[in-house]
Short mmCIF file of C-alpha atoms in Angstrom, two decimals:
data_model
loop_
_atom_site.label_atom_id
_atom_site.label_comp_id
_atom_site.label_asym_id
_atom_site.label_seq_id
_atom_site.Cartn_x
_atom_site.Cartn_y
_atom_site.Cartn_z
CA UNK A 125 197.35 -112.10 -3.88
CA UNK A 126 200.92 -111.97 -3.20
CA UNK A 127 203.63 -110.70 -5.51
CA UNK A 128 206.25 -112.56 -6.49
CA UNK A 129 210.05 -111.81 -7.61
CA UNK A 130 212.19 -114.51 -9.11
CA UNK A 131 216.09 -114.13 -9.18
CA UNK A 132 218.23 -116.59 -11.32
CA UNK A 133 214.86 -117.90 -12.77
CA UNK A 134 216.32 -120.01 -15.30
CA UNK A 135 213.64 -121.57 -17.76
CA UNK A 136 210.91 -120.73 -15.04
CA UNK A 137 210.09 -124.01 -12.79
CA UNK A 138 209.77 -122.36 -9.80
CA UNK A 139 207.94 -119.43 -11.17
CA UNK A 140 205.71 -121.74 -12.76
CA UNK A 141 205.00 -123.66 -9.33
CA UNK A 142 204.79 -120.11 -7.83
CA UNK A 143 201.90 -119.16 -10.29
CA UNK A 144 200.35 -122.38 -9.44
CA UNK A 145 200.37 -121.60 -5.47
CA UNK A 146 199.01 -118.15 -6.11
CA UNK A 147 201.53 -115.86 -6.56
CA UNK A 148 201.62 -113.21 -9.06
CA UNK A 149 205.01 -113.57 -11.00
CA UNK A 150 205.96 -109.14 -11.24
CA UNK A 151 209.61 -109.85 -12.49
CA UNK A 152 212.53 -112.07 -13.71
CA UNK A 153 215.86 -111.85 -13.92
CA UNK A 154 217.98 -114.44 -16.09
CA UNK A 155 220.90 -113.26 -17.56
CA UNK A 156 221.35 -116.29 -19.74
CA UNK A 157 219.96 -115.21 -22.97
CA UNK A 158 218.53 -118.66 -23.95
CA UNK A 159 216.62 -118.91 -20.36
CA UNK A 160 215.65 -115.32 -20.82
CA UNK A 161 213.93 -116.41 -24.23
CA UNK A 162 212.49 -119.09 -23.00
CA UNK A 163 210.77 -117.04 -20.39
CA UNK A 164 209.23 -114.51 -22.95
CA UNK A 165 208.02 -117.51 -24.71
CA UNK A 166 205.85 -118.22 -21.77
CA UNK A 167 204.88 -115.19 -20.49
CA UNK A 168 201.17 -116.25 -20.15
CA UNK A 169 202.45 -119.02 -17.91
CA UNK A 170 204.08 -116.79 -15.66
CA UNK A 171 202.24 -114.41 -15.17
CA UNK A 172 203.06 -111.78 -17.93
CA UNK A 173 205.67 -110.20 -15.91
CA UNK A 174 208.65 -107.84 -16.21
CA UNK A 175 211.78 -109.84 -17.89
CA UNK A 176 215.34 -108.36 -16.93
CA UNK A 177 217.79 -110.27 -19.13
CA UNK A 178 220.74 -108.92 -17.60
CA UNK A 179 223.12 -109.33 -15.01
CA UNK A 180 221.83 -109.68 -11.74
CA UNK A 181 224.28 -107.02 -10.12
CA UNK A 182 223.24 -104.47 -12.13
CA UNK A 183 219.15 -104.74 -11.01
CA UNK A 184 218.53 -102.14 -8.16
CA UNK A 185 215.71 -104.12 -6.15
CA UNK A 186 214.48 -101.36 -4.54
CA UNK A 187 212.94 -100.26 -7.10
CA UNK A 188 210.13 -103.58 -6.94
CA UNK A 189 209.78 -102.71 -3.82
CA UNK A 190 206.09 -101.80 -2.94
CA UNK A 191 203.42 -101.91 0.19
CA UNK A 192 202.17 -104.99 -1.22
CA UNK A 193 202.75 -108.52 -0.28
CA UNK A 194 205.53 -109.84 -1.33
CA UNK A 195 208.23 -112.88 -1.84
CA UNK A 196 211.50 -113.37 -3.06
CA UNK A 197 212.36 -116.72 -4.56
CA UNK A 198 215.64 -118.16 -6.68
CA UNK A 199 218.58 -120.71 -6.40
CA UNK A 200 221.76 -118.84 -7.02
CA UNK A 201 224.84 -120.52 -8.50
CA UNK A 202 226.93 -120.81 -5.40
CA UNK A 203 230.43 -121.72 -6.67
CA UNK A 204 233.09 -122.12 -5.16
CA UNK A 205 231.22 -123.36 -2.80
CA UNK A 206 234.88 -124.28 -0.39
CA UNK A 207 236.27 -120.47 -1.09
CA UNK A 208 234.44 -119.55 3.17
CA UNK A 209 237.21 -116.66 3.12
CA UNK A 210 235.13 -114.53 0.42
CA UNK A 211 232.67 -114.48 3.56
CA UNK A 212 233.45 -111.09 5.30
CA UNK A 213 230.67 -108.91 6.71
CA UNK A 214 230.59 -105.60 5.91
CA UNK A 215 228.36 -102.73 6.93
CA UNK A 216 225.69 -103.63 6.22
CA UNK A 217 225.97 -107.11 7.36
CA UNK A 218 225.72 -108.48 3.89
CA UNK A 219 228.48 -110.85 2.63
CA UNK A 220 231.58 -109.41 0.91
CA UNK A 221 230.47 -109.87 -3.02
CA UNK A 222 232.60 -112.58 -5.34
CA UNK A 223 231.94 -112.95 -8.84
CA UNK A 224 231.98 -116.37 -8.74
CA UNK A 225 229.77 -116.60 -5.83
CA UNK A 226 225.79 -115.21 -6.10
CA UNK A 227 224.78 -116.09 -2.56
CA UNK A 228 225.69 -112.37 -1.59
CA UNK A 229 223.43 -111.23 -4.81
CA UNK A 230 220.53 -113.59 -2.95
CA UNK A 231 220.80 -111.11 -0.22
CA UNK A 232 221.42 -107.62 -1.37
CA UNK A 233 218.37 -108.26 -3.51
CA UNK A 234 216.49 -109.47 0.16
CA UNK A 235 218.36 -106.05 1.51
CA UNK A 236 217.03 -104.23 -1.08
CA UNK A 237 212.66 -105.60 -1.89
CA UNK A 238 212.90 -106.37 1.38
CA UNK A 239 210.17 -109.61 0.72
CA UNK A 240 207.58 -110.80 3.24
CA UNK A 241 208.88 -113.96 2.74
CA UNK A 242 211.66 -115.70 0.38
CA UNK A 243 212.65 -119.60 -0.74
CA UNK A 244 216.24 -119.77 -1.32
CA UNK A 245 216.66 -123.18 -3.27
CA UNK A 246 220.08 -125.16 -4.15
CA UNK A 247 221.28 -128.59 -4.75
CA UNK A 248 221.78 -130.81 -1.67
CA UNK A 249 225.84 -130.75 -1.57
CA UNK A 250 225.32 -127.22 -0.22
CA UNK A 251 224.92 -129.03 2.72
CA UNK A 252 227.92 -131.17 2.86
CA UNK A 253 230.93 -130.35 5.29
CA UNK A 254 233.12 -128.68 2.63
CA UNK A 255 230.38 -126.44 2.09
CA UNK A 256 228.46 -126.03 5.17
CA UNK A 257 230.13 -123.07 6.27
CA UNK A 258 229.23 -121.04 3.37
CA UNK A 259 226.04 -122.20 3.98
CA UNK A 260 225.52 -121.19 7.43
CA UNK A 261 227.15 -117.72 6.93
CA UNK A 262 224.13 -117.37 4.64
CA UNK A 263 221.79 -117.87 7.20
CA UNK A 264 223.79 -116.13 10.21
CA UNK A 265 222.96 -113.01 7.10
CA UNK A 266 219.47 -113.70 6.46
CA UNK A 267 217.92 -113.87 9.86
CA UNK A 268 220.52 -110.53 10.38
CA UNK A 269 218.23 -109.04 8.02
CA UNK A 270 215.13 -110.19 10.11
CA UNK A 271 213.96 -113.40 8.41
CA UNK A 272 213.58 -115.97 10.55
CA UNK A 273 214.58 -119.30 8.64
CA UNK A 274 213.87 -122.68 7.81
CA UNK A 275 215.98 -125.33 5.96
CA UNK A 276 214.78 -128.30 4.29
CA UNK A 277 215.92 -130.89 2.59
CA UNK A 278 213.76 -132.29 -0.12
CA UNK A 279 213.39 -134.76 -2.48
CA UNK A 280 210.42 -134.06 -4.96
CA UNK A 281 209.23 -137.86 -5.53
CA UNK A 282 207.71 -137.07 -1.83
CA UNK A 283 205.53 -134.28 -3.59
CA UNK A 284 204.25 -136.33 -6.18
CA UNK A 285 206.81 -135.54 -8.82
CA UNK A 286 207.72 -138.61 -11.03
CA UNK A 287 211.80 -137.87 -10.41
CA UNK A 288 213.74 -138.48 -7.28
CA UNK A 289 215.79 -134.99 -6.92
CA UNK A 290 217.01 -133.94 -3.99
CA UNK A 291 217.50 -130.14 -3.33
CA UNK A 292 217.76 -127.76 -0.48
CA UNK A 293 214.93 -124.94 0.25
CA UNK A 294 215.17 -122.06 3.20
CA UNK A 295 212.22 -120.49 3.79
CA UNK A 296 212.42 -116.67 5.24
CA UNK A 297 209.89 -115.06 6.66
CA UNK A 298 210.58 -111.56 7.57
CA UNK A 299 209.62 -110.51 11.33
CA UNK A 300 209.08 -114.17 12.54
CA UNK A 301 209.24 -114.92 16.19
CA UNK A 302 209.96 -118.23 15.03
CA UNK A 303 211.20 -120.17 12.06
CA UNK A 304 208.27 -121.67 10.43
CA UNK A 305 207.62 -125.49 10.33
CA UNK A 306 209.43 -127.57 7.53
CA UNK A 307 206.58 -128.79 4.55
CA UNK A 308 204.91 -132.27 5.21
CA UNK A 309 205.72 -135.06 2.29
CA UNK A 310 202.52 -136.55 0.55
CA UNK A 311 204.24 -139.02 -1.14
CA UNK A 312 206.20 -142.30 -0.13
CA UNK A 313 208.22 -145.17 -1.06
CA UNK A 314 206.51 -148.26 -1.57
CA UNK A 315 209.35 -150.23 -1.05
CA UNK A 316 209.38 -148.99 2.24
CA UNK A 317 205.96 -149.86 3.80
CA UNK A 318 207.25 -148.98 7.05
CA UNK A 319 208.03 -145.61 6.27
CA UNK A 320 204.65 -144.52 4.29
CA UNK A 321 202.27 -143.44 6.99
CA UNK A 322 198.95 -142.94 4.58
CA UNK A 323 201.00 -141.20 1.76
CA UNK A 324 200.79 -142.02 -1.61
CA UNK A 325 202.92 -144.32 -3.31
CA UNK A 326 205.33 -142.23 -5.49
CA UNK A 327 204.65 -141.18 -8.57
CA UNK A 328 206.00 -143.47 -11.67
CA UNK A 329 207.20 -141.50 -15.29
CA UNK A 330 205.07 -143.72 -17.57
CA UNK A 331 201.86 -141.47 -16.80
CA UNK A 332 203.49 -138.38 -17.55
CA UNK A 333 205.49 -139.42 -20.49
CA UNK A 334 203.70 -142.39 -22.07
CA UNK A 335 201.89 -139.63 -24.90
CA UNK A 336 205.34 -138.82 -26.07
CA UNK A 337 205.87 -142.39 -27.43
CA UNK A 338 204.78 -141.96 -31.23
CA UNK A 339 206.78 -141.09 -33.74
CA UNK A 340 205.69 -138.22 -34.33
CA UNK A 341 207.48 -136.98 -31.36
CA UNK A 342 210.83 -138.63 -32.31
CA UNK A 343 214.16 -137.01 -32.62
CA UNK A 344 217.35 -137.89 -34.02
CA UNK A 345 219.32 -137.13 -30.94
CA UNK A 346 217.65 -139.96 -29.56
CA UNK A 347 218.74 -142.77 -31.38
CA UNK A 348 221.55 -144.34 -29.24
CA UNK A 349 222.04 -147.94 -31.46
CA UNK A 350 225.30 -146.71 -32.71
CA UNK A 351 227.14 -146.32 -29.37
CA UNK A 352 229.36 -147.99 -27.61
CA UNK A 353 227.20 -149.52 -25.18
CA UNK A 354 224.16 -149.95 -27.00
CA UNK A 355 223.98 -153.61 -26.75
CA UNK A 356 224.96 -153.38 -22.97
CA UNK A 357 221.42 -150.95 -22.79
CA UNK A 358 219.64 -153.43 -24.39
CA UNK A 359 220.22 -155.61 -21.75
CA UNK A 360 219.69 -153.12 -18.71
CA UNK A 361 216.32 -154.24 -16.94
CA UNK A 362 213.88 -151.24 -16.70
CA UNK A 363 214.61 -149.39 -13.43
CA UNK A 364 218.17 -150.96 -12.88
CA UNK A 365 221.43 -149.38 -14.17
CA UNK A 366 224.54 -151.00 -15.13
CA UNK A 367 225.35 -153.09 -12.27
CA UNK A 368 222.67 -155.26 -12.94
CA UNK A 369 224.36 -156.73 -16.04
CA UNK A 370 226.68 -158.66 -13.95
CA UNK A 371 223.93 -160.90 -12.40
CA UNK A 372 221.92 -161.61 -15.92
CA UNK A 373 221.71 -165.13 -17.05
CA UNK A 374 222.90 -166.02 -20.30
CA UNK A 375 223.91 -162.39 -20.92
CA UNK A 376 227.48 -162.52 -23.02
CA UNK A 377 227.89 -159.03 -23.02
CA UNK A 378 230.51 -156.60 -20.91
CA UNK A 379 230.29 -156.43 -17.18
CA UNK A 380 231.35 -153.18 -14.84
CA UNK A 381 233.04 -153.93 -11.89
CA UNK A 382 230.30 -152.11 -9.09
CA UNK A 383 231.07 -148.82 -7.94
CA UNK A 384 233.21 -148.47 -11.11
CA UNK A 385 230.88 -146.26 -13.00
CA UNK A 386 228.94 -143.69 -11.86
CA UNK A 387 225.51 -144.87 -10.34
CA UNK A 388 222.98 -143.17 -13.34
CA UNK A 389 225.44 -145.19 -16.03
CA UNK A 390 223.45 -146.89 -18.25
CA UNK A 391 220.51 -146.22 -16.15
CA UNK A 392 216.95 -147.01 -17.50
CA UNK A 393 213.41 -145.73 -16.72
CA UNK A 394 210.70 -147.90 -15.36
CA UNK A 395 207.13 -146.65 -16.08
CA UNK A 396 206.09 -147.32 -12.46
CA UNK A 397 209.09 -145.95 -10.79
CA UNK A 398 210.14 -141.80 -11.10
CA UNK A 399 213.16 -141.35 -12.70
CA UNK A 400 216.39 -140.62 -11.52
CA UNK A 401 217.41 -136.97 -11.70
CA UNK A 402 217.45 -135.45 -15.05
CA UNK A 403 221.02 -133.69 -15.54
CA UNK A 404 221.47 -130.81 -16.88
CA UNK A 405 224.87 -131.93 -18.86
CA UNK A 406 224.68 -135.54 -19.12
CA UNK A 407 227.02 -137.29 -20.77
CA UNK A 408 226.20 -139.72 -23.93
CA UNK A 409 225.91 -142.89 -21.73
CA UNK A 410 224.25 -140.90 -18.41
CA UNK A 411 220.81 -141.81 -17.79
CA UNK A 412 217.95 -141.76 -17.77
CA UNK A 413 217.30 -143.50 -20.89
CA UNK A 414 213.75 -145.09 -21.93
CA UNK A 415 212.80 -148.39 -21.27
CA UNK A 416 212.55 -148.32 -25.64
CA UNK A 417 216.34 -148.06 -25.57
CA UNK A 418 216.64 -144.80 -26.40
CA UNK A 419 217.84 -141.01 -25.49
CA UNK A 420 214.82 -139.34 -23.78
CA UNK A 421 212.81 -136.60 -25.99
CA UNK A 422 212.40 -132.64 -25.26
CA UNK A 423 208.81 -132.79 -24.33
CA UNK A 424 209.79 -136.20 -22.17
CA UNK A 425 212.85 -134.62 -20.14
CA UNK A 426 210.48 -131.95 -19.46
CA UNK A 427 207.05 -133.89 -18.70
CA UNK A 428 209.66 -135.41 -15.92
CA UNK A 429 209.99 -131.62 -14.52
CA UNK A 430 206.39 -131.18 -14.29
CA UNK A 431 206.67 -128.25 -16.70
CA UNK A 432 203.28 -127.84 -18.49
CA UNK A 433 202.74 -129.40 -21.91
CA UNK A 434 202.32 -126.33 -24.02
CA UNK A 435 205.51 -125.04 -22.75
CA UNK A 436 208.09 -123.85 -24.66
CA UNK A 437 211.86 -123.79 -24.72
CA UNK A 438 214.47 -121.52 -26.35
CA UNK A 439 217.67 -122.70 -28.02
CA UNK A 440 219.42 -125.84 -29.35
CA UNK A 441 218.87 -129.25 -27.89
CA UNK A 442 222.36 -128.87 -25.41
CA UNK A 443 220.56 -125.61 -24.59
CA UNK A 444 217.34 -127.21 -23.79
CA UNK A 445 218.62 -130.15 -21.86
CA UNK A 446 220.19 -127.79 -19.62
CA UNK A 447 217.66 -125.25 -18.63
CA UNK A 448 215.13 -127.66 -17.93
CA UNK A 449 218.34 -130.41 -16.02
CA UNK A 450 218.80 -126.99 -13.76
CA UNK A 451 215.08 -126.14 -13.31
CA UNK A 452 213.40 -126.90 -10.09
CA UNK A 453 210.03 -129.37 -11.06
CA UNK A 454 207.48 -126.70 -11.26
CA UNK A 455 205.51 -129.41 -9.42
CA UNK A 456 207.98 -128.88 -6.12
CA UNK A 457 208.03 -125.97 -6.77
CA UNK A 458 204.46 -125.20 -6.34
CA UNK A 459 204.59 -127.18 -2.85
CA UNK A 460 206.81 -125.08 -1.60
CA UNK A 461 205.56 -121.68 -2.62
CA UNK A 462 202.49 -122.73 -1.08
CA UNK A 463 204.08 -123.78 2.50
CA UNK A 464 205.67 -120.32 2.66
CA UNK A 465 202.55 -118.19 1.29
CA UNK A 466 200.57 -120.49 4.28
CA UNK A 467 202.75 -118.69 7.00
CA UNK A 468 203.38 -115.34 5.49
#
């Protein structure tokens, strides 16, 4: 068994897919106090373990430390992501602290367990050149701390997960002669033929959130016929977004010039397609909606992260929406905490 330590663990997707690899969830820490809740609601799915609601910079990680196997694993808020003169050495070769910046918390908390292993997750723009540097001062500081590393870029429809989302994972191991070898997709496109190789098609929402259609599961933030664009939805072809309106026969309704909306605008699901990525603040006319012309449900948006149907989640419905938009699917999650236990 190996232990397990989650850092800005959110509503608990990753800890969830950690529990699923094997791990044994010892502590949280969440300092948002709706997260926080949520996680004490489902303490049984994680493992039962220790839950620090509190700021992160005042946990002293040496005190989890133990002989015992263990990983590290979290995706820090990493804003501004642009600001690469915060990024001074000091000492101890960890990265001068800003407030607004919890990559350097990532590390003093590797510094301080001192993990086997550890997944350091974020979204995918962590990667682009106005952010890059940050990024690679982060692992210039990891592997100074003796973790060799691995980046990878994912997208969780190639894990099975019924949601294209892409994110970035590093996996650490500590005392590697060499980085380990990046996780091997068992899902593909169908679309692409070419490019499938004996996966499995990807995963469409419909068999994940098809038990959610009765009313008894209905809500009245759902109900979307009073909008603006209703009657533009209603004409939106499952799996196709607003663009699509311009080449409809017959259809007398407005028309968006392409590339003059953003791309999830009036986007709907198709039950034999995953979804686009659920946002964690989307606004009223941001997509996914259901092919039923309507707002997706709680248990729906959440069904879409692969959390597990008797999970729970603390606060109001904005709340909700965002802890489980900023969760990692507990699905990908569990792929990954797997690839990194295998080389531990």
């Amino acid at each position: 068994m190996v232990n397990c330590v989650s850092i800005f663990s959110g509503a608990g997707g990753l800890d969830v897919g950690a529990k699923n690899a094997g791990a044994k969830i010892v502590a949280c820490v969440e300092n948002d106090p709706d997260a926080a809740e949520t996680l004490r609601l489902n303490r049984t799915s994680i493992d039962n373990p220790e839950i620090f609601a509190v700021d992160i910079q005042s946990v002293d990680f040496t005190q989890l430390r133990t002989d015992e196997p263990t990983i590290l694993i979290g995706g820090p808020p990493c804003q501004p992501f642009s600001k690469n003169g915060y990024w001074v050495k000091n000492d101890n070769r960890l990265i001068d602290e800003d407030p607004r910046n919890m990559i350097g918390q990532f590390l003093r908390a590797v510094s301080e367990l001192q993990p086997s292993g550890f997944i350091f997750e974020n979204v995918e723009s962590i990667l682009h050149p106005t952010n890059i540097a940050t990024f690679e001062r982060f692992l210039v500081e990891a592997r100074a701390l003796g973790y060799a590393c691995t980046v990878y870029r994912a997208n969780s429809a190639d894990f099975g997960v019924p949601q294209k989302r892409k994110r970035v994972f590093v996996f650490g191991v500590r005392k590697a002669r060499t980085p380990i070898p990046q996780p091997h997709p068992t899902h593909g496109d169908p679309a692409k033929p070419e490019l499938m190789n004996g996966y499995q098609p990807y995963t469409g929402v419909g068999a994940f959130i098809s038990k959610y259609a009765s009313d008894d599961f209905r809500e009245p933030q759902e109900d979307a016929s009073n909008g603006n664009y209703f009657y533009e939805l209603t004409h939106v072809p499952p799996g196709k977004n607003y663009i699509a309106l311009s080449k409809l026969k017959g259809y007398d309704g407005r028309k968006f010039r392409t590339g003059g909306r953003f791309w999830n605008f009036l986007h709907k699901l198709h039950p034999e397609e995953p979804s686009i990525t659920i946002a964690a603040q989307p606004g009223p006319w941001v997509g996914p909606f259901h092919w039923d012309n309507r707002r997706l449900r709680v248990p729906e948006v959440a069904a879409i992260q692969t959390f597990p149907e008797v999970y729970k989640f603390f606060g109001n419905r904005r709340s909700v929406q965002k802890q489980i938009g900023n969760a990692v699917p507990c699905l990908l999650g569990e792929k990954m905490v797997a690839h990194l236990i295998e080389y531990l």
